[in-house]
JSON list of C-alpha atoms in Angstrom, two decimals:
[
{"chain": "A", "resi": 1070, "resn": "MET", "atom": "CA", "xyz": [124.48, 162.65, 56.55]},
{"chain": "A", "resi": 1071, "resn": "ARG", "atom": "CA", "xyz": [126.58, 161.45, 53.62]},
{"chain": "A", "resi": 1072, "resn": "LYS", "atom": "CA", "xyz": [127.80, 158.50, 55.67]},
{"chain": "A", "resi": 1073, "resn": "LEU", "atom": "CA", "xyz": [124.22, 157.54, 56.54]},
{"chain": "A", "resi": 1074, "resn": "PHE", "atom": "CA", "xyz": [123.16, 157.77, 52.90]},
{"chain": "A", "resi": 1075, "resn": "ALA", "atom": "CA", "xyz": [126.17, 155.73, 51.73]},
{"chain": "A", "resi": 1076, "resn": "ALA", "atom": "CA", "xyz": [125.55, 153.09, 54.40]},
{"chain": "A", "resi": 1077, "resn": "THR", "atom": "CA", "xyz": [121.88, 152.83, 53.39]},
{"chain": "A", "resi": 1078, "resn": "LEU", "atom": "CA", "xyz": [122.77, 152.39, 49.72]},
{"chain": "A", "resi": 1079, "resn": "ALA", "atom": "CA", "xyz": [125.39, 149.75, 50.59]},
{"chain": "A", "resi": 1080, "resn": "ALA", "atom": "CA", "xyz": [122.90, 147.82, 52.73]},
{"chain": "A", "resi": 1081, "resn": "LEU", "atom": "CA", "xyz": [120.29, 147.92, 49.96]},
{"chain": "A", "resi": 1082, "resn": "SER", "atom": "CA", "xyz": [122.75, 146.69, 47.34]},
{"chain": "A", "resi": 1083, "resn": "LEU", "atom": "CA", "xyz": [123.97, 143.85, 49.56]},
{"chain": "A", "resi": 1084, "resn": "SER", "atom": "CA", "xyz": [120.47, 142.70, 50.45]},
{"chain": "A", "resi": 1085, "resn": "SER", "atom": "CA", "xyz": [119.40, 142.59, 46.82]},
{"chain": "A", "resi": 1086, "resn": "ALA", "atom": "CA", "xyz": [122.49, 140.76, 45.53]},
{"chain": "A", "resi": 1087, "resn": "ALA", "atom": "CA", "xyz": [121.51, 137.31, 44.28]},
{"chain": "A", "resi": 1088, "resn": "GLN", "atom": "CA", "xyz": [123.48, 134.26, 45.36]},
{"chain": "A", "resi": 1089, "resn": "ALA", "atom": "CA", "xyz": [124.78, 131.94, 42.64]},
{"chain": "A", "resi": 1090, "resn": "THR", "atom": "CA", "xyz": [123.04, 128.55, 42.69]},
{"chain": "A", "resi": 1091, "resn": "VAL", "atom": "CA", "xyz": [123.03, 125.36, 40.62]},
{"chain": "A", "resi": 1092, "resn": "ILE", "atom": "CA", "xyz": [120.63, 125.87, 37.73]},
{"chain": "A", "resi": 1093, "resn": "THR", "atom": "CA", "xyz": [119.39, 122.97, 35.63]},
{"chain": "A", "resi": 1094, "resn": "GLY", "atom": "CA", "xyz": [117.10, 123.06, 32.60]},
{"chain": "A", "resi": 1095, "resn": "ASP", "atom": "CA", "xyz": [114.46, 121.21, 30.62]},
{"chain": "A", "resi": 1096, "resn": "VAL", "atom": "CA", "xyz": [116.12, 119.03, 27.99]},
{"chain": "A", "resi": 1097, "resn": "THR", "atom": "CA", "xyz": [115.20, 118.42, 24.35]},
{"chain": "A", "resi": 1098, "resn": "ALA", "atom": "CA", "xyz": [117.06, 116.27, 21.84]},
{"chain": "A", "resi": 1099, "resn": "THR", "atom": "CA", "xyz": [117.75, 116.69, 18.15]},
{"chain": "A", "resi": 1100, "resn": "GLY", "atom": "CA", "xyz": [118.72, 113.35, 16.66]},
{"chain": "A", "resi": 1101, "resn": "ALA", "atom": "CA", "xyz": [118.66, 109.79, 17.99]},
{"chain": "A", "resi": 1102, "resn": "TYR", "atom": "CA", "xyz": [119.87, 108.74, 21.43]},
{"chain": "A", "resi": 1103, "resn": "GLY", "atom": "CA", "xyz": [119.88, 105.52, 23.51]},
{"chain": "A", "resi": 1104, "resn": "GLY", "atom": "CA", "xyz": [116.41, 103.99, 23.45]},
{"chain": "A", "resi": 1105, "resn": "ASN", "atom": "CA", "xyz": [116.08, 103.47, 27.18]},
{"chain": "A", "resi": 1106, "resn": "ALA", "atom": "CA", "xyz": [117.95, 106.60, 28.27]},
{"chain": "A", "resi": 1107, "resn": "ILE", "atom": "CA", "xyz": [115.99, 109.07, 30.39]},
{"chain": "A", "resi": 1108, "resn": "LEU", "atom": "CA", "xyz": [116.45, 112.48, 28.79]},
{"chain": "A", "resi": 1109, "resn": "SER", "atom": "CA", "xyz": [115.73, 114.47, 31.97]},
{"chain": "A", "resi": 1110, "resn": "ASN", "atom": "CA", "xyz": [118.82, 112.85, 33.59]},
{"chain": "A", "resi": 1111, "resn": "LEU", "atom": "CA", "xyz": [121.03, 115.08, 31.48]},
{"chain": "A", "resi": 1112, "resn": "SER", "atom": "CA", "xyz": [120.28, 118.09, 33.72]},
{"chain": "A", "resi": 1113, "resn": "ASP", "atom": "CA", "xyz": [118.83, 116.94, 37.03]},
{"chain": "A", "resi": 1114, "resn": "GLY", "atom": "CA", "xyz": [121.51, 118.16, 39.43]},
{"chain": "A", "resi": 1115, "resn": "ILE", "atom": "CA", "xyz": [122.81, 114.61, 40.00]},
{"chain": "A", "resi": 1116, "resn": "THR", "atom": "CA", "xyz": [126.33, 113.89, 38.74]},
{"chain": "A", "resi": 1117, "resn": "PRO", "atom": "CA", "xyz": [127.25, 110.22, 38.16]},
{"chain": "A", "resi": 1118, "resn": "ALA", "atom": "CA", "xyz": [130.36, 109.03, 39.96]},
{"chain": "A", "resi": 1119, "resn": "ASP", "atom": "CA", "xyz": [133.56, 109.03, 37.92]},
{"chain": "A", "resi": 1120, "resn": "ARG", "atom": "CA", "xyz": [134.06, 105.71, 36.07]},
{"chain": "A", "resi": 1121, "resn": "THR", "atom": "CA", "xyz": [130.32, 105.05, 35.80]},
{"chain": "A", "resi": 1122, "resn": "THR", "atom": "CA", "xyz": [129.62, 103.05, 32.63]},
{"chain": "A", "resi": 1123, "resn": "TYR", "atom": "CA", "xyz": [128.60, 105.38, 29.78]},
{"chain": "A", "resi": 1124, "resn": "ASN", "atom": "CA", "xyz": [125.21, 103.71, 29.16]},
{"chain": "A", "resi": 1125, "resn": "THR", "atom": "CA", "xyz": [123.94, 103.37, 32.74]},
{"chain": "A", "resi": 1126, "resn": "ARG", "atom": "CA", "xyz": [120.14, 103.69, 32.69]},
{"chain": "A", "resi": 1127, "resn": "GLY", "atom": "CA", "xyz": [118.93, 106.33, 35.11]},
{"chain": "A", "resi": 1128, "resn": "LEU", "atom": "CA", "xyz": [122.27, 108.15, 35.21]},
{"chain": "A", "resi": 1129, "resn": "THR", "atom": "CA", "xyz": [123.38, 108.92, 31.64]},
{"chain": "A", "resi": 1130, "resn": "VAL", "atom": "CA", "xyz": [122.11, 109.81, 28.19]},
{"chain": "A", "resi": 1131, "resn": "TRP", "atom": "CA", "xyz": [124.07, 108.26, 25.31]},
{"chain": "A", "resi": 1132, "resn": "TRP", "atom": "CA", "xyz": [124.10, 108.42, 21.52]},
{"chain": "A", "resi": 1133, "resn": "ASN", "atom": "CA", "xyz": [126.15, 107.37, 18.48]},
{"chain": "A", "resi": 1134, "resn": "SER", "atom": "CA", "xyz": [126.16, 110.35, 16.09]},
{"chain": "A", "resi": 1135, "resn": "ALA", "atom": "CA", "xyz": [128.03, 113.65, 16.03]},
{"chain": "A", "resi": 1136, "resn": "SER", "atom": "CA", "xyz": [124.88, 115.20, 14.51]},
{"chain": "A", "resi": 1137, "resn": "THR", "atom": "CA", "xyz": [122.84, 114.53, 17.70]},
{"chain": "A", "resi": 1138, "resn": "TYR", "atom": "CA", "xyz": [122.72, 117.32, 20.26]},
{"chain": "A", "resi": 1139, "resn": "PHE", "atom": "CA", "xyz": [120.85, 118.18, 23.44]},
{"chain": "A", "resi": 1140, "resn": "THR", "atom": "CA", "xyz": [119.51, 121.59, 24.35]},
{"chain": "A", "resi": 1141, "resn": "LEU", "atom": "CA", "xyz": [118.78, 122.77, 27.89]},
{"chain": "A", "resi": 1142, "resn": "ASP", "atom": "CA", "xyz": [116.16, 125.48, 28.33]},
{"chain": "A", "resi": 1143, "resn": "PHE", "atom": "CA", "xyz": [116.51, 127.36, 31.63]},
{"chain": "A", "resi": 1144, "resn": "GLY", "atom": "CA", "xyz": [113.04, 128.88, 31.14]},
{"chain": "A", "resi": 1145, "resn": "GLY", "atom": "CA", "xyz": [114.47, 132.42, 31.25]},
{"chain": "A", "resi": 1146, "resn": "LEU", "atom": "CA", "xyz": [117.76, 134.26, 31.13]},
{"chain": "A", "resi": 1147, "resn": "VAL", "atom": "CA", "xyz": [120.53, 133.09, 33.46]},
{"chain": "A", "resi": 1148, "resn": "ALA", "atom": "CA", "xyz": [123.87, 134.81, 34.14]},
{"chain": "A", "resi": 1149, "resn": "PHE", "atom": "CA", "xyz": [126.62, 132.28, 34.85]},
{"chain": "A", "resi": 1150, "resn": "ASP", "atom": "CA", "xyz": [130.40, 131.87, 34.83]},
{"chain": "A", "resi": 1151, "resn": "GLU", "atom": "CA", "xyz": [130.77, 128.21, 35.84]},
{"chain": "A", "resi": 1152, "resn": "ALA", "atom": "CA", "xyz": [129.48, 124.93, 34.44]},
{"chain": "A", "resi": 1153, "resn": "LEU", "atom": "CA", "xyz": [129.74, 121.24, 35.25]},
{"chain": "A", "resi": 1154, "resn": "LEU", "atom": "CA", "xyz": [129.73, 118.66, 32.47]},
{"chain": "A", "resi": 1155, "resn": "SER", "atom": "CA", "xyz": [129.94, 114.92, 33.14]},
{"chain": "A", "resi": 1156, "resn": "VAL", "atom": "CA", "xyz": [130.83, 112.99, 29.96]},
{"chain": "A", "resi": 1157, "resn": "ASP", "atom": "CA", "xyz": [132.18, 109.69, 28.65]},
{"chain": "A", "resi": 1158, "resn": "HIS", "atom": "CA", "xyz": [135.95, 110.09, 28.97]},
{"chain": "A", "resi": 1159, "resn": "ASN", "atom": "CA", "xyz": [137.15, 109.02, 25.52]},
{"chain": "A", "resi": 1160, "resn": "ASP", "atom": "CA", "xyz": [135.27, 111.52, 23.34]},
{"chain": "A", "resi": 1161, "resn": "ASN", "atom": "CA", "xyz": [135.32, 115.24, 22.59]},
{"chain": "A", "resi": 1162, "resn": "TYR", "atom": "CA", "xyz": [132.35, 117.49, 23.46]},
{"chain": "A", "resi": 1163, "resn": "LEU", "atom": "CA", "xyz": [131.30, 121.05, 22.74]},
{"chain": "A", "resi": 1164, "resn": "VAL", "atom": "CA", "xyz": [129.04, 123.22, 24.92]},
{"chain": "A", "resi": 1165, "resn": "SER", "atom": "CA", "xyz": [127.51, 126.36, 23.40]},
{"chain": "A", "resi": 1166, "resn": "TYR", "atom": "CA", "xyz": [124.98, 128.94, 24.60]},
{"chain": "A", "resi": 1167, "resn": "SER", "atom": "CA", "xyz": [122.18, 131.09, 23.17]},
{"chain": "A", "resi": 1168, "resn": "THR", "atom": "CA", "xyz": [119.62, 133.67, 24.22]},
{"chain": "A", "resi": 1169, "resn": "ASP", "atom": "CA", "xyz": [117.15, 132.82, 21.44]},
{"chain": "A", "resi": 1170, "resn": "GLY", "atom": "CA", "xyz": [117.59, 129.05, 20.90]},
{"chain": "A", "resi": 1171, "resn": "VAL", "atom": "CA", "xyz": [118.64, 129.62, 17.27]},
{"chain": "A", "resi": 1172, "resn": "ASN", "atom": "CA", "xyz": [122.04, 131.34, 17.26]},
{"chain": "A", "resi": 1173, "resn": "PHE", "atom": "CA", "xyz": [124.56, 129.51, 19.45]},
{"chain": "A", "resi": 1174, "resn": "THR", "atom": "CA", "xyz": [128.06, 130.63, 20.49]},
{"chain": "A", "resi": 1175, "resn": "ASP", "atom": "CA", "xyz": [130.77, 128.15, 21.56]},
{"chain": "A", "resi": 1176, "resn": "LEU", "atom": "CA", "xyz": [131.38, 128.31, 25.32]},
{"chain": "A", "resi": 1177, "resn": "PHE", "atom": "CA", "xyz": [133.88, 125.53, 26.05]},
{"chain": "A", "resi": 1178, "resn": "SER", "atom": "CA", "xyz": [135.06, 122.10, 24.94]},
{"chain": "A", "resi": 1179, "resn": "VAL", "atom": "CA", "xyz": [135.99, 118.97, 26.84]},
{"chain": "A", "resi": 1180, "resn": "LEU", "atom": "CA", "xyz": [138.60, 116.85, 25.06]},
{"chain": "A", "resi": 1181, "resn": "SER", "atom": "CA", "xyz": [139.33, 113.15, 25.44]},
{"chain": "A", "resi": 1182, "resn": "THR", "atom": "CA", "xyz": [142.93, 114.05, 26.31]},
{"chain": "A", "resi": 1183, "resn": "GLN", "atom": "CA", "xyz": [141.81, 116.00, 29.39]},
{"chain": "A", "resi": 1184, "resn": "GLY", "atom": "CA", "xyz": [140.98, 114.56, 32.78]},
{"chain": "A", "resi": 1185, "resn": "THR", "atom": "CA", "xyz": [142.31, 111.70, 34.85]},
{"chain": "A", "resi": 1186, "resn": "VAL", "atom": "CA", "xyz": [139.80, 108.88, 34.36]},
{"chain": "A", "resi": 1187, "resn": "ASN", "atom": "CA", "xyz": [140.88, 106.25, 31.82]},
{"chain": "A", "resi": 1188, "resn": "TRP", "atom": "CA", "xyz": [137.37, 104.86, 31.14]},
{"chain": "A", "resi": 1189, "resn": "GLY", "atom": "CA", "xyz": [133.72, 105.65, 31.84]},
{"chain": "A", "resi": 1190, "resn": "MET", "atom": "CA", "xyz": [132.18, 108.94, 32.92]},
{"chain": "A", "resi": 1191, "resn": "GLU", "atom": "CA", "xyz": [134.17, 111.90, 34.27]},
{"chain": "A", "resi": 1192, "resn": "ALA", "atom": "CA", "xyz": [132.96, 115.26, 35.59]},
{"chain": "A", "resi": 1193, "resn": "PHE", "atom": "CA", "xyz": [134.61, 118.47, 34.39]},
{"chain": "A", "resi": 1194, "resn": "GLU", "atom": "CA", "xyz": [134.08, 121.87, 36.02]},
{"chain": "A", "resi": 1195, "resn": "ARG", "atom": "CA", "xyz": [134.72, 124.88, 33.81]},
{"chain": "A", "resi": 1196, "resn": "SER", "atom": "CA", "xyz": [135.00, 128.58, 34.69]},
{"chain": "A", "resi": 1197, "resn": "PHE", "atom": "CA", "xyz": [134.82, 131.34, 32.08]},
{"chain": "A", "resi": 1198, "resn": "ASP", "atom": "CA", "xyz": [133.89, 135.00, 31.64]},
{"chain": "A", "resi": 1199, "resn": "SER", "atom": "CA", "xyz": [130.27, 135.50, 32.66]},
{"chain": "A", "resi": 1200, "resn": "VAL", "atom": "CA", "xyz": [127.64, 134.99, 29.96]},
{"chain": "A", "resi": 1201, "resn": "THR", "atom": "CA", "xyz": [123.88, 135.45, 29.95]},
{"chain": "A", "resi": 1202, "resn": "ALA", "atom": "CA", "xyz": [121.83, 132.82, 28.13]},
{"chain": "A", "resi": 1203, "resn": "ARG", "atom": "CA", "xyz": [118.55, 130.96, 28.16]},
{"chain": "A", "resi": 1204, "resn": "TYR", "atom": "CA", "xyz": [119.80, 127.86, 26.33]},
{"chain": "A", "resi": 1205, "resn": "LEU", "atom": "CA", "xyz": [122.83, 125.55, 26.58]},
{"chain": "A", "resi": 1206, "resn": "ARG", "atom": "CA", "xyz": [123.63, 122.93, 23.98]},
{"chain": "A", "resi": 1207, "resn": "VAL", "atom": "CA", "xyz": [125.96, 119.93, 24.29]},
{"chain": "A", "resi": 1208, "resn": "GLN", "atom": "CA", "xyz": [127.11, 117.68, 21.48]},
{"chain": "A", "resi": 1209, "resn": "GLY", "atom": "CA", "xyz": [129.77, 115.09, 20.84]},
{"chain": "A", "resi": 1210, "resn": "THR", "atom": "CA", "xyz": [132.21, 116.24, 18.17]},
{"chain": "A", "resi": 1211, "resn": "SER", "atom": "CA", "xyz": [134.61, 113.31, 17.72]},
{"chain": "A", "resi": 1212, "resn": "GLY", "atom": "CA", "xyz": [135.92, 110.16, 19.37]},
{"chain": "A", "resi": 1213, "resn": "ASP", "atom": "CA", "xyz": [134.70, 106.58, 19.32]},
{"chain": "A", "resi": 1214, "resn": "SER", "atom": "CA", "xyz": [131.12, 107.69, 18.46]},
{"chain": "A", "resi": 1215, "resn": "ALA", "atom": "CA", "xyz": [129.72, 106.24, 21.69]},
{"chain": "A", "resi": 1216, "resn": "TYR", "atom": "CA", "xyz": [128.98, 109.58, 23.34]},
{"chain": "A", "resi": 1217, "resn": "ALA", "atom": "CA", "xyz": [127.39, 110.03, 26.77]},
{"chain": "A", "resi": 1218, "resn": "VAL", "atom": "CA", "xyz": [126.47, 112.84, 29.15]},
{"chain": "A", "resi": 1219, "resn": "GLY", "atom": "CA", "xyz": [125.66, 112.30, 32.80]},
{"chain": "A", "resi": 1220, "resn": "GLU", "atom": "CA", "xyz": [125.05, 115.91, 33.85]},
{"chain": "A", "resi": 1221, "resn": "LEU", "atom": "CA", "xyz": [125.17, 119.47, 32.55]},
{"chain": "A", "resi": 1222, "resn": "HIS", "atom": "CA", "xyz": [124.31, 122.41, 34.79]},
{"chain": "A", "resi": 1223, "resn": "VAL", "atom": "CA", "xyz": [125.57, 125.91, 35.50]},
{"chain": "A", "resi": 1224, "resn": "LEU", "atom": "CA", "xyz": [126.28, 127.90, 38.63]},
{"chain": "A", "resi": 1225, "resn": "GLY", "atom": "CA", "xyz": [124.63, 131.29, 38.27]},
{"chain": "A", "resi": 1226, "resn": "THR", "atom": "CA", "xyz": [121.67, 133.53, 38.94]},
{"chain": "A", "resi": 1227, "resn": "ARG", "atom": "CA", "xyz": [118.40, 134.03, 37.15]},
{"chain": "A", "resi": 1228, "resn": "VAL", "atom": "CA", "xyz": [118.20, 137.42, 35.44]},
{"chain": "A", "resi": 1229, "resn": "SER", "atom": "CA", "xyz": [115.13, 139.34, 36.50]},
{"chain": "A", "resi": 1230, "resn": "THR", "atom": "CA", "xyz": [113.29, 141.25, 33.83]},
{"chain": "A", "resi": 1231, "resn": "ASP", "atom": "CA", "xyz": [110.63, 142.42, 36.27]},
{"chain": "A", "resi": 1232, "resn": "VAL", "atom": "CA", "xyz": [109.64, 146.07, 36.29]},
{"chain": "A", "resi": 1233, "resn": "PRO", "atom": "CA", "xyz": [109.59, 147.58, 39.80]},
{"chain": "A", "resi": 1234, "resn": "GLU", "atom": "CA", "xyz": [106.17, 148.05, 41.36]},
{"chain": "A", "resi": 1235, "resn": "PRO", "atom": "CA", "xyz": [105.02, 151.67, 41.42]},
{"chain": "A", "resi": 1236, "resn": "ALA", "atom": "CA", "xyz": [104.73, 151.53, 45.22]},
{"chain": "A", "resi": 1237, "resn": "VAL", "atom": "CA", "xyz": [108.42, 150.58, 45.56]},
{"chain": "A", "resi": 1238, "resn": "VAL", "atom": "CA", "xyz": [109.47, 153.42, 43.27]},
{"chain": "A", "resi": 1239, "resn": "GLY", "atom": "CA", "xyz": [107.17, 155.76, 45.20]},
{"chain": "A", "resi": 1240, "resn": "LEU", "atom": "CA", "xyz": [108.70, 154.76, 48.54]},
{"chain": "A", "resi": 1241, "resn": "LEU", "atom": "CA", "xyz": [112.18, 155.32, 47.16]},
{"chain": "A", "resi": 1242, "resn": "GLY", "atom": "CA", "xyz": [111.10, 158.77, 45.93]},
{"chain": "A", "resi": 1243, "resn": "VAL", "atom": "CA", "xyz": [109.56, 159.70, 49.30]},
{"chain": "A", "resi": 1244, "resn": "GLY", "atom": "CA", "xyz": [112.73, 158.57, 51.08]},
{"chain": "A", "resi": 1245, "resn": "LEU", "atom": "CA", "xyz": [114.97, 160.63, 48.82]},
{"chain": "A", "resi": 1246, "resn": "ALA", "atom": "CA", "xyz": [112.66, 163.66, 49.18]},
{"chain": "A", "resi": 1247, "resn": "GLY", "atom": "CA", "xyz": [112.87, 163.25, 52.96]},
{"chain": "A", "resi": 1248, "resn": "ILE", "atom": "CA", "xyz": [116.66, 163.23, 52.86]},
{"chain": "A", "resi": 1249, "resn": "VAL", "atom": "CA", "xyz": [116.68, 166.39, 50.70]},
{"chain": "A", "resi": 1250, "resn": "ALA", "atom": "CA", "xyz": [114.20, 168.13, 53.04]},
{"chain": "A", "resi": 1251, "resn": "LEU", "atom": "CA", "xyz": [116.24, 167.17, 56.11]},
{"chain": "A", "resi": 1252, "resn": "ARG", "atom": "CA", "xyz": [119.39, 168.48, 54.49]},
{"chain": "A", "resi": 1253, "resn": "ARG", "atom": "CA", "xyz": [117.75, 171.81, 53.56]},
{"chain": "A", "resi": 1254, "resn": "ARG", "atom": "CA", "xyz": [116.36, 172.19, 57.09]},
{"chain": "A", "resi": 1255, "resn": "ARG", "atom": "CA", "xyz": [119.83, 171.72, 58.60]},
{"chain": "A", "resi": 1256, "resn": "ARG", "atom": "CA", "xyz": [121.31, 174.34, 56.28]},
{"chain": "A", "resi": 1257, "resn": "ALA", "atom": "CA", "xyz": [118.65, 176.92, 57.20]}
]
C-alpha cells in the first residue's frame, strides 16, 4: 500500500513539473535610443548573428548614454536560472531583476573583455542561482558609449499564483479518505 501511495505521489509530482522555456517580455525604455530602432526587438526570441553591426535596423536597439536603460516586463512572476544577452562587443552591460519594477538587484554583468568576437554583436549565455522576478533591466555602464542590445531573454518557468479549484481539492480529499478507509478495512 505504501508503495502504491508513493508511486502515485511521484507520478503526480512529475506530471505537474513545469518545463523551462524561453521567456521574453514587453520592453519599455527610459532615456533616448536610436531613432529608427524597433524596441520590441530587444526581447523577441531572435538573437542576431555574432558580428552583426550594432545599429542594424530590425535586429538591434542602440543608444549613446549610460543613463538609458530598458526594462522587460514578463507580465507575471518567472523563476529562472539562465539568461541570454546579445550585446555590442566593446562595451560593459549590467542586467538586474525586480519583482515590483522599482527595486532592482544586480544579476550579472557582461564586460567588453569577455567573449571572442572582436567587433559587432556577440551573444552571452549566463547561468546563476535561480531567481524569481517580473522585471529585467539592461543598461550600458561604460565603453565607447555606442551601446546596443540584440536580445535579452531568460530560460525559466512562469510562477503560478492560482488557487486550486475546490473540486480538485475535494477530489484529493476523497482519494485520501479512500486510502485511509481501505487501510482500516485491511487491518480489521
